[in-house]
């Protein structure tokens, strides 16, 4: 072996381990790199950098899936090269998406004779925007038919997820938000009716509010809108933002009236990647019937082969999430989803009861009759030594992400903490969290610091 060949071989050895020639060099950061890096070194360095991220399993702020079966990982890898939008090239994937829409129509009690329709999206935010765009277009059409101006649309909602104000700003719609008032933390039928007029494109009710995990009273709001129509002729549709509740209520509260069993509910969105148990990047929207999705919003795309109908905010999208969603539906069925949702709710109820026993917290949501999880605040007087933000920050030291946030705008005095007990947050993990909450409280009571009035991390907590 020549010396030259020996060096070449050694360099290869070095490449395989942390002693690689690349290691002493920092990764390129803000300028497009000129030189190559070997694939294994680049992988190792990027992988190592990600060690600084939080641990997703301890992130109790998120509603999104952080645990998957290995079969889902296999399907995701098999679909890596598939573009969902290319229906001509991947007709079977398209077929699976269509089956999921039918199954969701069935799960959400859409009358078959009304021929519900829908599609997958990247998440509930996109799905909410599609639903709201359909309501806006339908309202505009109706105004034009009556020869009336259609320049000042408004949308009524409670304490909604930020995707709704985003829709309102992007698409020029006035958002009439119903603020919390005293002990009322959600919309009430009376508050909805007060805000309705001929320019109202719809009412958004949330099944599983992001801030409180509770269900808004869809049926009561629908009845109030029925009365309004009878008295004043205003026919205002309801869109249900069931981002989390769409995959919880049918299994935990099957007798709850919130879905297409209410004729006024014209569209529903849900996140497949939350309690739908699909990997991140999967949402759904279903309309009650074709009239609810104006034809003018659907684009005919011809250049991928055959003619394809398309309604989405994005064009190309990974197919794996939809395939994984179909896998979940087939794998779990109603029985499996019910078993999992019940398990998550039991963990939430247990955690809530334990938090109550500490006698320093007031429970806003105790995991019963809403999304599995707990929302709580410090009892009045208890917040003398430390704030909810302090507790949240203290838990962060042990890797837990338990967000603290105010119920703005009217109840910004009420700062709550929230832990979502999704699949993977076992009773055991919840017990470890509880131990750390007890320890953190003792620590904060012993060493009262200057109270934090805001959260500590600049990036903020993830509310999705
Ligand atoms: C009620 C509600 N709507 C919409 C969203 C946005 O969902 P996604 O993150 O799937 O876009 C969330 C996220 O938490 C939510 O809780």
Tab-separated table of C-alpha atoms in Angstrom, residues 168-351:
chain	number	residue	atom	x	y	z
A	168	UNK	CA	-59.597	37.831	8.506
A	169	UNK	CA	-56.511	39.931	7.838
A	170	UNK	CA	-55.371	38.091	4.699
A	171	UNK	CA	-58.824	38.019	3.118
A	172	UNK	CA	-60.173	41.361	4.287
A	173	UNK	CA	-62.968	40.240	6.566
A	174	UNK	CA	-63.943	41.945	9.824
A	175	UNK	CA	-63.572	39.500	12.727
A	176	UNK	CA	-66.229	40.048	15.374
A	177	UNK	CA	-64.698	38.315	18.349
A	178	UNK	CA	-66.758	37.596	21.422
A	179	UNK	CA	-64.522	38.320	24.406
A	180	UNK	CA	-64.621	36.381	27.688
A	181	UNK	CA	-66.751	38.044	30.341
A	182	UNK	CA	-66.402	37.172	34.034
A	183	UNK	CA	-66.833	33.408	34.354
A	184	UNK	CA	-68.047	33.063	30.745
A	185	UNK	CA	-64.940	32.011	28.838
A	186	UNK	CA	-66.733	31.086	25.581
A	187	UNK	CA	-69.247	32.371	23.115
A	188	UNK	CA	-72.883	32.225	24.133
A	189	UNK	CA	-75.846	32.213	21.722
A	190	UNK	CA	-76.903	35.674	22.982
A	191	UNK	CA	-73.471	37.157	22.302
A	192	UNK	CA	-73.454	35.637	18.811
A	193	UNK	CA	-76.889	37.012	17.902
A	194	UNK	CA	-75.921	40.521	19.113
A	195	UNK	CA	-73.208	40.623	16.464
A	196	UNK	CA	-75.105	39.213	13.450
A	197	UNK	CA	-76.180	41.349	10.533
A	198	UNK	CA	-76.688	41.043	6.780
A	199	UNK	CA	-72.917	41.169	6.224
A	200	UNK	CA	-72.171	38.168	8.443
A	201	UNK	CA	-70.638	35.426	6.288
A	202	UNK	CA	-70.807	32.852	9.082
A	203	UNK	CA	-70.227	31.905	12.703
A	204	UNK	CA	-67.203	29.848	13.744
A	205	UNK	CA	-67.751	27.623	16.761
A	206	UNK	CA	-64.772	25.784	18.199
A	207	UNK	CA	-65.037	22.202	19.325
A	208	UNK	CA	-62.145	22.117	21.748
A	209	UNK	CA	-60.992	25.695	22.280
A	210	UNK	CA	-57.230	26.113	22.049
A	211	UNK	CA	-57.180	28.233	25.208
A	212	UNK	CA	-59.455	26.199	27.485
A	213	UNK	CA	-59.855	22.784	25.771
A	214	UNK	CA	-63.632	23.107	26.224
A	215	UNK	CA	-66.344	22.659	23.602
A	216	UNK	CA	-68.314	25.697	22.495
A	217	UNK	CA	-72.096	25.184	22.449
A	218	UNK	CA	-72.581	24.489	18.722
A	219	UNK	CA	-76.158	23.266	19.056
A	220	UNK	CA	-77.320	26.215	21.208
A	221	UNK	CA	-75.750	28.671	18.764
A	222	UNK	CA	-77.436	26.861	15.850
A	223	UNK	CA	-80.848	27.087	17.554
A	224	UNK	CA	-80.374	30.796	18.214
A	225	UNK	CA	-79.466	31.294	14.534
A	226	UNK	CA	-82.580	29.310	13.520
A	227	UNK	CA	-84.694	31.749	15.557
A	228	UNK	CA	-82.877	34.684	14.007
A	229	UNK	CA	-83.649	33.375	10.532
A	230	UNK	CA	-87.285	32.888	11.412
A	231	UNK	CA	-87.611	36.414	12.781
A	232	UNK	CA	-85.357	38.396	10.465
A	233	UNK	CA	-84.726	36.204	7.424
A	234	UNK	CA	-80.951	36.098	7.947
A	235	UNK	CA	-79.594	32.676	7.024
A	236	UNK	CA	-76.142	32.472	8.639
A	237	UNK	CA	-74.104	29.263	8.302
A	238	UNK	CA	-71.948	27.658	10.979
A	239	UNK	CA	-68.437	26.373	10.401
A	240	UNK	CA	-67.139	24.142	13.202
A	241	UNK	CA	-63.438	24.410	13.932
A	242	UNK	CA	-63.039	20.891	15.279
A	243	UNK	CA	-59.223	20.913	15.018
A	244	UNK	CA	-58.940	18.623	18.033
A	245	UNK	CA	-62.575	17.862	18.877
A	246	UNK	CA	-63.343	16.321	15.477
A	247	UNK	CA	-61.343	13.276	16.519
A	248	UNK	CA	-62.364	13.341	20.179
A	249	UNK	CA	-66.091	14.108	20.496
A	250	UNK	CA	-67.296	11.294	18.167
A	251	UNK	CA	-65.497	8.788	20.402
A	252	UNK	CA	-65.833	10.253	23.895
A	253	UNK	CA	-69.148	12.099	23.591
A	254	UNK	CA	-71.035	10.350	20.771
A	255	UNK	CA	-74.381	11.799	21.890
A	256	UNK	CA	-73.135	15.405	21.728
A	257	UNK	CA	-74.859	17.354	18.973
A	258	UNK	CA	-72.195	19.412	17.190
A	259	UNK	CA	-71.650	18.071	13.662
A	260	UNK	CA	-73.600	17.692	10.384
A	261	UNK	CA	-76.537	16.310	12.353
A	262	UNK	CA	-77.270	20.041	12.807
A	263	UNK	CA	-78.527	21.296	9.424
A	264	UNK	CA	-76.958	24.746	9.940
A	265	UNK	CA	-73.452	23.244	10.191
A	266	UNK	CA	-72.200	23.613	6.627
A	267	UNK	CA	-68.502	22.773	7.024
A	268	UNK	CA	-66.119	21.235	9.535
A	269	UNK	CA	-62.330	21.258	9.771
A	270	UNK	CA	-60.107	18.981	11.856
A	271	UNK	CA	-56.401	18.288	12.239
A	272	UNK	CA	-55.498	14.770	11.224
A	273	UNK	CA	-52.152	15.358	12.917
A	274	UNK	CA	-53.722	16.051	16.333
A	275	UNK	CA	-56.139	13.508	17.819
A	276	UNK	CA	-56.515	12.071	14.288
A	277	UNK	CA	-53.102	10.512	15.073
A	278	UNK	CA	-51.537	11.155	11.646
A	279	UNK	CA	-47.990	12.512	11.406
A	280	UNK	CA	-47.546	16.293	11.176
A	281	UNK	CA	-48.872	17.944	8.045
A	282	UNK	CA	-52.393	16.554	7.805
A	283	UNK	CA	-55.694	18.425	8.093
A	284	UNK	CA	-59.197	17.935	6.721
A	285	UNK	CA	-62.163	19.957	5.631
A	286	UNK	CA	-65.570	18.538	4.786
A	287	UNK	CA	-68.523	20.503	3.370
A	288	UNK	CA	-72.068	19.351	3.853
A	289	UNK	CA	-72.807	19.432	0.103
A	290	UNK	CA	-71.612	20.826	-3.216
A	291	UNK	CA	-73.631	24.038	-2.795
A	292	UNK	CA	-71.501	24.907	0.223
A	293	UNK	CA	-68.317	24.965	-1.835
A	294	UNK	CA	-68.830	27.457	-4.685
A	295	UNK	CA	-67.669	26.090	-8.024
A	296	UNK	CA	-65.727	29.283	-8.805
A	297	UNK	CA	-63.191	28.412	-6.039
A	298	UNK	CA	-62.239	25.126	-7.662
A	299	UNK	CA	-59.432	25.220	-10.212
A	300	UNK	CA	-59.190	22.892	-13.196
A	301	UNK	CA	-55.570	21.813	-13.594
A	302	UNK	CA	-54.761	20.115	-16.871
A	303	UNK	CA	-50.987	20.066	-17.227
A	304	UNK	CA	-50.315	17.042	-15.015
A	305	UNK	CA	-52.153	14.709	-17.410
A	306	UNK	CA	-55.864	14.371	-17.054
A	307	UNK	CA	-58.044	17.235	-15.857
A	308	UNK	CA	-57.901	17.647	-12.088
A	309	UNK	CA	-60.037	19.719	-9.703
A	310	UNK	CA	-58.065	21.537	-7.037
A	311	UNK	CA	-58.976	23.732	-4.048
A	312	UNK	CA	-56.086	24.395	-1.678
A	313	UNK	CA	-53.762	27.187	-0.635
A	314	UNK	CA	-50.706	25.191	-1.650
A	315	UNK	CA	-50.068	23.062	-4.710
A	316	UNK	CA	-47.408	20.388	-4.055
A	317	UNK	CA	-47.753	18.477	-0.809
A	318	UNK	CA	-46.285	15.309	0.669
A	319	UNK	CA	-48.608	12.314	0.278
A	320	UNK	CA	-47.383	10.280	3.260
A	321	UNK	CA	-49.532	11.985	5.893
A	322	UNK	CA	-52.739	11.203	4.038
A	323	UNK	CA	-51.680	7.601	3.478
A	324	UNK	CA	-50.841	7.340	7.186
A	325	UNK	CA	-54.221	8.819	8.067
A	326	UNK	CA	-55.974	6.153	6.014
A	327	UNK	CA	-53.798	3.535	7.725
A	328	UNK	CA	-54.975	4.854	11.117
A	329	UNK	CA	-58.631	4.760	10.121
A	330	UNK	CA	-58.315	1.161	8.934
A	331	UNK	CA	-56.061	0.097	11.782
A	332	UNK	CA	-58.054	1.621	14.645
A	333	UNK	CA	-61.631	2.068	13.523
A	334	UNK	CA	-64.146	3.562	15.958
A	335	UNK	CA	-63.179	1.043	18.661
A	336	UNK	CA	-59.473	1.850	18.532
A	337	UNK	CA	-59.964	5.638	18.461
A	338	UNK	CA	-62.417	5.347	21.360
A	339	UNK	CA	-59.977	3.281	23.401
A	340	UNK	CA	-57.152	5.771	22.782
A	341	UNK	CA	-59.277	8.882	23.426
A	342	UNK	CA	-60.601	7.339	26.645
A	343	UNK	CA	-57.070	6.563	27.791
A	344	UNK	CA	-55.962	10.161	27.104
A	345	UNK	CA	-59.022	11.513	28.958
A	346	UNK	CA	-58.377	9.240	31.954
A	347	UNK	CA	-54.818	10.526	32.254
A	348	UNK	CA	-56.145	14.113	32.060
A	349	UNK	CA	-58.776	13.486	34.740
A	350	UNK	CA	-56.196	11.849	37.012
A	351	UNK	CA	-53.778	14.761	36.588
